[in-house]
Amino acid sequence: MPATNSIHEETALLGSVPTDSMVDIELKNIQLQYPLSRTLSKDSSSLLMHEDKVETPLGSMLVAVQGDRSKPAIITYHDIGLNHTACFQSFFNFVDNRMLLQNFCVYHVNAPGQEEGAATLPEGFEYPTMDQLADMLINVLDFYGLKRFIGFGVGSGANIMARFSLTHSDKVDALILVNCVSTQAGWIEWGYQKLNARHLKTKGMTQSAMDYLMWHHFGKATEERNHDLVHVYKQYFEKNVNAFNLGLFIDSYVKRTDLAIVRELDLMKKKTARMIKCPVMMVTGNNSPHVDDTVTMNGRLDPTNSNWMKLQDCGHVLEEQPAKVSEALRLFLQGQGYAVHRPNRMH
């Protein structure tokens, strides 16, 4: 009986629809719209950047400037295997980060020979050490007439930013450090990295080197999380990276020294202790292979001006969790006195 009543109700409802208002529509043409393919190379947003070659006694660096130079400065530094485009382009193109470009001018620094389309460095070129790469930022500041800046580094770039802040604390207002390591390389990392660096310089991008770079940036089980993103990065490492130049950069990174920073809570001893003086936001992902390293570094920072954040379901936080990083960055910068507001997505 209930089923019969239901049929009668549906019939009555259909009968109440005015048939004279129904119009036949003929579909004459259907045009399929395919999504734009993701790339780690320069896109249309790169046209809005101005690029400069900054010469230093240790080699030249390409710097891409994004935004109004009258605004406060953010200087970024990329990780091994990447350049400013591959490391930061998608993050700064993310809708929630429009506020950064409205309130800051971003200076993207590329390590020597790591920019897109870089010529192979000459045989016998002595690649700068990590401390020297940090000191080369002084040349960038002088070139653009910058007095102070906010540092934003990922991986090896974060280590470089931390080193610079230790020797030039008066020039750094704050640091955003993603997957930052404060210690020297362990024996396993040293051996694996040295082998990969040798292969990159003599054989090019081998499968072993590519596997290491994927692990370095994303951690384990990457393809299970985002198959398409993995494909994009593998294509980039295979076709867009100057393997010889990257081998030199990796050599420099694996030979890094310990930052030798300490957590000193005594107010009197703080004045002379080797500490990062500016506010620091440390970020990592729960799938990143560098989680333990960031915990170690966080334990060596001043707890009164540092924050540590581990994001879930990601290894490469800028790629896999840009919204959460953007929100944390906005709140961190607001805490430093910058008027950074949440963007209105309705416009």
Protein backbone atom coordinates (compact mmCIF):
# COMPACT_ATOMS: atom_id res chain seq x y z
CA MET A 1 0.00 0.00 0.00
CA PRO A 2 2.70 2.56 0.84
CA ALA A 3 4.34 1.93 -2.53
CA THR A 4 1.03 2.52 -4.38
CA ASN A 5 0.48 5.81 -2.52
CA SER A 6 4.02 6.95 -3.42
CA ILE A 7 3.34 6.30 -7.15
CA HIS A 8 0.09 8.26 -6.98
CA GLU A 9 1.90 11.21 -5.28
CA GLU A 10 4.66 11.30 -7.94
CA THR A 11 2.04 11.20 -10.71
CA ALA A 12 0.16 14.07 -9.13
CA LEU A 13 3.32 16.16 -8.80
CA LEU A 14 4.31 15.58 -12.42
CA GLY A 15 0.80 16.45 -13.54
CA SER A 16 1.00 19.78 -11.71
CA VAL A 17 4.06 20.95 -13.76
CA PRO A 18 2.85 23.42 -16.44
CA THR A 19 3.80 21.82 -19.75
CA ASP A 20 3.48 25.05 -21.70
CA SER A 21 6.54 26.46 -19.90
CA MET A 22 8.74 23.57 -20.98
CA VAL A 23 11.03 24.43 -23.91
CA ASP A 24 12.91 21.92 -26.01
CA ILE A 25 16.63 22.67 -26.28
CA GLU A 26 18.81 21.17 -28.97
CA LEU A 27 22.47 20.72 -28.07
CA LYS A 28 24.20 21.61 -31.33
CA ASN A 29 27.76 21.96 -30.11
CA ILE A 30 29.62 20.79 -27.01
CA GLN A 31 33.14 22.18 -26.45
CA LEU A 32 35.29 20.33 -23.98
CA GLN A 33 37.44 22.41 -21.64
CA TYR A 34 40.61 20.69 -20.48
CA PRO A 35 42.42 21.87 -17.33
CA LEU A 36 45.73 23.62 -17.84
CA SER A 37 48.68 21.29 -17.38
CA ARG A 38 50.74 21.97 -14.27
CA THR A 39 54.33 23.04 -14.82
CA LEU A 40 57.31 23.98 -12.67
CA SER A 41 58.63 26.26 -15.40
CA LYS A 42 57.84 29.96 -15.75
CA ASP A 43 54.20 30.83 -16.43
CA SER A 44 52.29 34.07 -17.12
CA SER A 45 52.92 35.32 -13.57
CA SER A 46 56.65 35.31 -14.34
CA LEU A 47 56.05 38.07 -16.91
CA LEU A 48 55.24 40.38 -14.00
CA MET A 49 58.66 39.77 -12.43
CA HIS A 50 61.80 41.72 -13.11
CA GLU A 51 65.01 39.69 -13.17
CA ASP A 52 68.51 40.92 -12.37
CA LYS A 53 71.92 39.29 -12.38
CA VAL A 54 73.63 40.22 -9.12
CA GLU A 55 77.39 39.90 -9.42
CA THR A 56 79.46 38.88 -6.40
CA PRO A 57 83.14 37.94 -5.93
CA LEU A 58 82.02 34.29 -5.70
CA GLY A 59 79.77 34.17 -8.75
CA SER A 60 76.55 35.69 -10.07
CA MET A 61 73.04 35.07 -8.78
CA LEU A 62 69.78 35.63 -10.61
CA VAL A 63 67.19 37.50 -8.53
CA ALA A 64 63.54 37.81 -9.61
CA VAL A 65 61.60 40.72 -8.10
CA GLN A 66 57.85 40.35 -7.62
CA GLY A 67 55.78 43.28 -6.37
CA ASP A 68 56.14 46.95 -5.49
CA ARG A 69 59.71 47.73 -4.38
CA SER A 70 58.44 50.46 -2.05
CA LYS A 71 56.87 47.75 0.14
CA PRO A 72 58.66 45.80 2.91
CA ALA A 73 60.96 43.08 1.55
CA ILE A 74 60.63 39.30 1.69
CA ILE A 75 63.66 37.40 0.36
CA THR A 76 63.14 33.75 -0.62
CA TYR A 77 65.73 31.02 -1.08
CA HIS A 78 64.94 27.68 -2.75
CA ASP A 79 65.90 24.10 -1.91
CA ILE A 80 68.29 21.77 -3.75
CA GLY A 81 67.00 20.56 -7.11
CA LEU A 82 64.73 23.59 -7.49
CA ASN A 83 64.95 27.25 -8.42
CA HIS A 84 62.76 30.21 -7.45
CA THR A 85 60.14 29.29 -10.08
CA ALA A 86 59.83 25.61 -9.18
CA CYS A 87 59.97 26.25 -5.43
CA PHE A 88 57.77 29.31 -4.95
CA GLN A 89 55.74 30.08 -8.09
CA SER A 90 52.70 27.93 -7.29
CA PHE A 91 52.68 29.05 -3.65
CA PHE A 92 52.67 32.76 -4.44
CA ASN A 93 50.08 32.19 -7.20
CA PHE A 94 47.76 30.59 -4.63
CA VAL A 95 44.69 32.79 -4.13
CA ASP A 96 45.21 33.25 -0.38
CA ASN A 97 48.65 34.72 -0.99
CA ARG A 98 47.47 37.73 -2.96
CA MET A 99 47.72 39.66 0.30
CA LEU A 100 51.48 38.99 0.42
CA LEU A 101 52.04 40.61 -2.94
CA GLN A 102 49.79 43.54 -1.95
CA ASN A 103 51.76 44.20 1.22
CA PHE A 104 55.30 43.07 0.40
CA CYS A 105 57.85 43.00 -2.38
CA VAL A 106 59.28 39.51 -2.86
CA TYR A 107 62.89 39.05 -3.98
CA HIS A 108 63.48 35.47 -5.17
CA VAL A 109 67.17 34.54 -4.95
CA ASN A 110 68.61 31.70 -7.03
CA ALA A 111 71.83 29.98 -5.96
CA PRO A 112 74.61 30.24 -8.58
CA GLY A 113 73.83 28.13 -11.64
CA GLN A 114 70.43 26.94 -10.37
CA GLU A 115 68.09 29.30 -12.26
CA GLU A 116 65.94 28.05 -15.14
CA GLY A 117 67.97 27.66 -18.32
CA ALA A 118 71.29 28.20 -16.51
CA ALA A 119 74.48 27.63 -18.48
CA THR A 120 76.76 24.90 -17.18
CA LEU A 121 79.28 26.32 -14.73
CA PRO A 122 82.89 26.13 -15.96
CA GLU A 123 85.03 23.13 -15.12
CA GLY A 124 86.98 23.83 -11.94
CA PHE A 125 84.46 26.41 -10.69
CA GLU A 126 84.71 26.52 -6.91
CA TYR A 127 81.13 26.49 -5.69
CA PRO A 128 80.51 28.69 -2.62
CA THR A 129 80.14 27.03 0.77
CA MET A 130 76.88 27.38 2.69
CA ASP A 131 78.39 30.19 4.78
CA GLN A 132 79.55 31.95 1.61
CA LEU A 133 76.13 31.54 -0.02
CA ALA A 134 74.65 33.22 3.06
CA ASP A 135 77.16 36.08 2.91
CA MET A 136 76.34 36.62 -0.78
CA LEU A 137 72.92 37.89 0.32
CA ILE A 138 74.70 41.09 1.38
CA ASN A 139 75.33 41.75 -2.31
CA VAL A 140 71.61 41.34 -2.97
CA LEU A 141 70.75 43.83 -0.23
CA ASP A 142 73.28 46.32 -1.57
CA PHE A 143 72.09 45.88 -5.16
CA TYR A 144 68.49 46.79 -4.26
CA GLY A 145 69.28 49.20 -1.42
CA LEU A 146 67.53 47.05 1.19
CA LYS A 147 68.20 47.63 4.88
CA ARG A 148 66.12 44.83 6.41
CA PHE A 149 64.02 41.92 5.21
CA ILE A 150 61.94 38.89 6.15
CA GLY A 151 63.65 35.63 5.15
CA PHE A 152 61.66 32.75 3.63
CA GLY A 153 63.74 29.63 2.95
CA VAL A 154 63.04 25.98 2.12
CA GLY A 155 65.43 23.12 2.92
CA SER A 156 68.96 24.17 1.97
CA GLY A 157 67.61 27.70 1.40
CA ALA A 158 66.29 27.75 4.97
CA ASN A 159 69.73 26.74 6.25
CA ILE A 160 71.27 29.61 4.26
CA MET A 161 68.76 32.08 5.70
CA ALA A 162 69.47 30.88 9.24
CA ARG A 163 73.22 31.32 8.70
CA PHE A 164 72.75 34.84 7.41
CA SER A 165 70.63 35.80 10.42
CA LEU A 166 73.39 34.62 12.77
CA THR A 167 76.01 36.90 11.23
CA HIS A 168 73.73 39.81 10.25
CA SER A 169 70.99 39.81 12.87
CA ASP A 170 70.45 43.56 12.41
CA LYS A 171 69.24 42.98 8.84
CA VAL A 172 66.65 40.25 9.45
CA ASP A 173 63.22 41.08 10.88
CA ALA A 174 61.85 37.53 10.90
CA LEU A 175 62.41 34.07 9.40
CA ILE A 176 60.04 31.52 7.85
CA LEU A 177 61.98 28.25 7.66
CA VAL A 178 60.56 25.15 5.95
CA ASN A 179 62.26 21.80 6.68
CA CYS A 180 65.32 23.53 8.09
CA VAL A 181 68.28 21.44 9.30
CA SER A 182 70.63 22.91 11.91
CA THR A 183 73.16 20.06 12.14
CA GLN A 184 75.89 18.86 9.82
CA ALA A 185 75.19 15.90 7.54
CA GLY A 186 75.22 12.45 9.14
CA TRP A 187 77.24 9.61 7.65
CA ILE A 188 74.32 8.10 5.74
CA GLU A 189 73.25 11.42 4.24
CA TRP A 190 76.86 12.35 3.49
CA GLY A 191 77.57 9.11 1.62
CA TYR A 192 74.30 9.10 -0.33
CA GLN A 193 74.52 12.77 -1.24
CA LYS A 194 78.17 12.52 -2.30
CA LEU A 195 77.33 9.59 -4.58
CA ASN A 196 74.39 11.44 -6.13
CA ALA A 197 76.46 14.60 -6.59
CA ARG A 198 79.16 12.59 -8.38
CA HIS A 199 76.60 10.96 -10.68
CA LEU A 200 74.96 14.32 -11.44
CA LYS A 201 78.30 15.82 -12.45
CA THR A 202 79.44 12.85 -14.58
CA LYS A 203 76.31 10.98 -15.77
CA GLY A 204 73.53 13.55 -15.52
CA MET A 205 70.16 12.96 -13.83
CA THR A 206 70.24 9.26 -12.94
CA GLN A 207 67.29 7.33 -11.54
CA SER A 208 69.05 7.13 -8.18
CA ALA A 209 69.49 10.92 -8.04
CA MET A 210 65.88 11.49 -9.05
CA ASP A 211 64.61 9.06 -6.41
CA TYR A 212 66.67 10.88 -3.80
CA LEU A 213 65.31 14.30 -4.82
CA MET A 214 61.72 13.02 -4.71
CA TRP A 215 62.33 11.59 -1.23
CA HIS A 216 64.05 14.80 -0.11
CA HIS A 217 61.09 16.97 -1.13
CA PHE A 218 58.09 14.69 -0.49
CA GLY A 219 59.15 11.83 1.77
CA LYS A 220 57.75 8.33 1.41
CA ALA A 221 54.59 7.11 -0.37
CA THR A 222 54.41 10.27 -2.46
CA GLU A 223 52.58 8.71 -5.41
CA GLU A 224 49.83 7.45 -3.11
CA ARG A 225 49.11 11.05 -2.06
CA ASN A 226 49.36 12.85 -5.38
CA HIS A 227 50.25 10.93 -8.50
CA ASP A 228 49.96 13.95 -10.81
CA LEU A 229 52.24 16.11 -8.68
CA VAL A 230 54.85 13.35 -8.60
CA HIS A 231 54.74 13.13 -12.40
CA VAL A 232 55.25 16.90 -12.74
CA TYR A 233 58.28 16.89 -10.44
CA LYS A 234 59.87 13.86 -12.08
CA GLN A 235 59.51 15.48 -15.50
CA TYR A 236 61.02 18.68 -14.14
CA PHE A 237 64.05 16.93 -12.61
CA GLU A 238 64.59 14.94 -15.81
CA LYS A 239 64.24 17.77 -18.35
CA ASN A 240 64.73 21.15 -16.65
CA VAL A 241 67.57 20.75 -14.16
CA ASN A 242 71.20 21.39 -15.05
CA ALA A 243 72.56 18.22 -13.43
CA PHE A 244 76.19 19.35 -13.29
CA ASN A 245 75.34 22.63 -11.54
CA LEU A 246 73.01 20.82 -9.13
CA GLY A 247 75.81 18.39 -8.26
CA LEU A 248 77.96 21.33 -7.18
CA PHE A 249 75.15 22.78 -5.04
CA ILE A 250 74.50 19.41 -3.37
CA ASP A 251 78.23 19.05 -2.67
CA SER A 252 78.13 22.39 -0.87
CA TYR A 253 75.02 21.44 1.11
CA VAL A 254 76.36 18.07 2.24
CA LYS A 255 79.55 19.77 3.50
CA ARG A 256 77.56 22.22 5.65
CA THR A 257 78.74 22.88 9.18
CA ASP A 258 76.57 22.79 12.27
CA LEU A 259 74.82 26.11 12.95
CA ALA A 260 76.20 25.87 16.50
CA ILE A 261 73.18 27.64 17.97
CA VAL A 262 72.04 27.16 21.56
CA ARG A 263 68.87 27.68 23.55
CA GLU A 264 69.89 30.09 26.29
CA LEU A 265 67.19 31.13 28.74
CA ASP A 266 69.34 33.24 31.07
CA LEU A 267 68.69 36.88 30.16
CA MET A 268 72.27 37.93 30.89
CA LYS A 269 73.88 35.09 28.93
CA LYS A 270 71.55 35.65 25.96
CA LYS A 271 73.48 38.76 25.02
CA THR A 272 76.59 36.80 24.11
CA ALA A 273 75.11 33.38 23.25
CA ARG A 274 75.01 32.25 19.60
CA MET A 275 71.29 32.45 18.99
CA ILE A 276 68.91 33.44 16.22
CA LYS A 277 67.67 36.74 17.59
CA CYS A 278 64.69 37.40 15.30
CA PRO A 279 61.25 35.70 15.47
CA VAL A 280 61.20 32.33 13.68
CA MET A 281 58.36 30.24 12.26
CA MET A 282 59.44 26.64 11.62
CA VAL A 283 57.24 24.55 9.30
CA THR A 284 57.36 20.89 8.28
CA GLY A 285 54.99 18.17 7.09
CA ASN A 286 54.27 14.91 8.88
CA ASN A 287 55.44 12.92 5.82
CA SER A 288 58.62 14.93 5.37
CA PRO A 289 61.91 13.09 5.96
CA HIS A 290 63.13 16.20 7.80
CA VAL A 291 60.66 16.21 10.71
CA ASP A 292 63.22 15.05 13.29
CA ASP A 293 65.73 17.62 12.02
CA THR A 294 63.21 20.43 12.51
CA VAL A 295 62.44 19.17 16.03
CA THR A 296 66.15 19.26 16.81
CA MET A 297 66.48 22.80 15.50
CA ASN A 298 63.35 23.94 17.33
CA GLY A 299 64.94 22.69 20.54
CA ARG A 300 67.87 25.03 19.90
CA LEU A 301 65.74 28.14 19.31
CA ASP A 302 64.58 30.71 21.84
CA PRO A 303 61.07 29.54 22.86
CA THR A 304 59.97 33.13 23.48
CA ASN A 305 60.22 34.11 19.81
CA SER A 306 59.88 30.87 17.84
CA ASN A 307 57.05 28.62 16.66
CA TRP A 308 57.14 25.08 15.28
CA MET A 309 54.33 23.70 13.16
CA LYS A 310 53.84 20.23 11.67
CA LEU A 311 51.14 19.96 9.00
CA GLN A 312 49.32 16.70 8.38
CA ASP A 313 49.02 14.72 5.13
CA CYS A 314 51.98 16.32 3.37
CA GLY A 315 55.73 16.23 2.87
CA HIS A 316 56.21 19.25 0.60
CA VAL A 317 54.10 21.74 2.55
CA LEU A 318 54.11 24.56 -0.02
CA GLU A 319 52.75 22.21 -2.69
CA GLU A 320 50.44 19.97 -0.69
CA GLN A 321 49.08 22.33 1.99
CA PRO A 322 49.39 25.89 0.62
CA ALA A 323 46.21 27.11 2.36
CA LYS A 324 47.44 26.09 5.82
CA VAL A 325 50.90 27.55 5.23
CA SER A 326 49.35 30.76 3.94
CA GLU A 327 47.14 31.11 7.02
CA ALA A 328 50.06 30.45 9.39
CA LEU A 329 52.20 32.94 7.48
CA ARG A 330 49.49 35.60 7.67
CA LEU A 331 49.10 35.20 11.44
CA PHE A 332 52.88 35.13 11.95
CA LEU A 333 53.39 38.36 10.01
CA GLN A 334 50.50 40.01 11.84
CA GLY A 335 52.25 39.08 15.07
CA GLN A 336 55.30 40.98 13.84
CA GLY A 337 53.21 44.11 13.35
CA TYR A 338 52.45 43.87 9.64
CA ALA A 339 48.91 44.67 8.49
CA VAL A 340 48.17 41.55 6.47
CA HIS A 341 44.50 40.75 5.95
CA ARG A 342 42.74 37.64 4.71
CA PRO A 343 41.92 38.01 0.99
CA ASN A 344 38.29 38.21 -0.08
CA ARG A 345 37.67 35.23 -2.32
CA MET A 346 34.45 36.70 -3.66
CA HIS A 347 36.37 39.12 -5.90
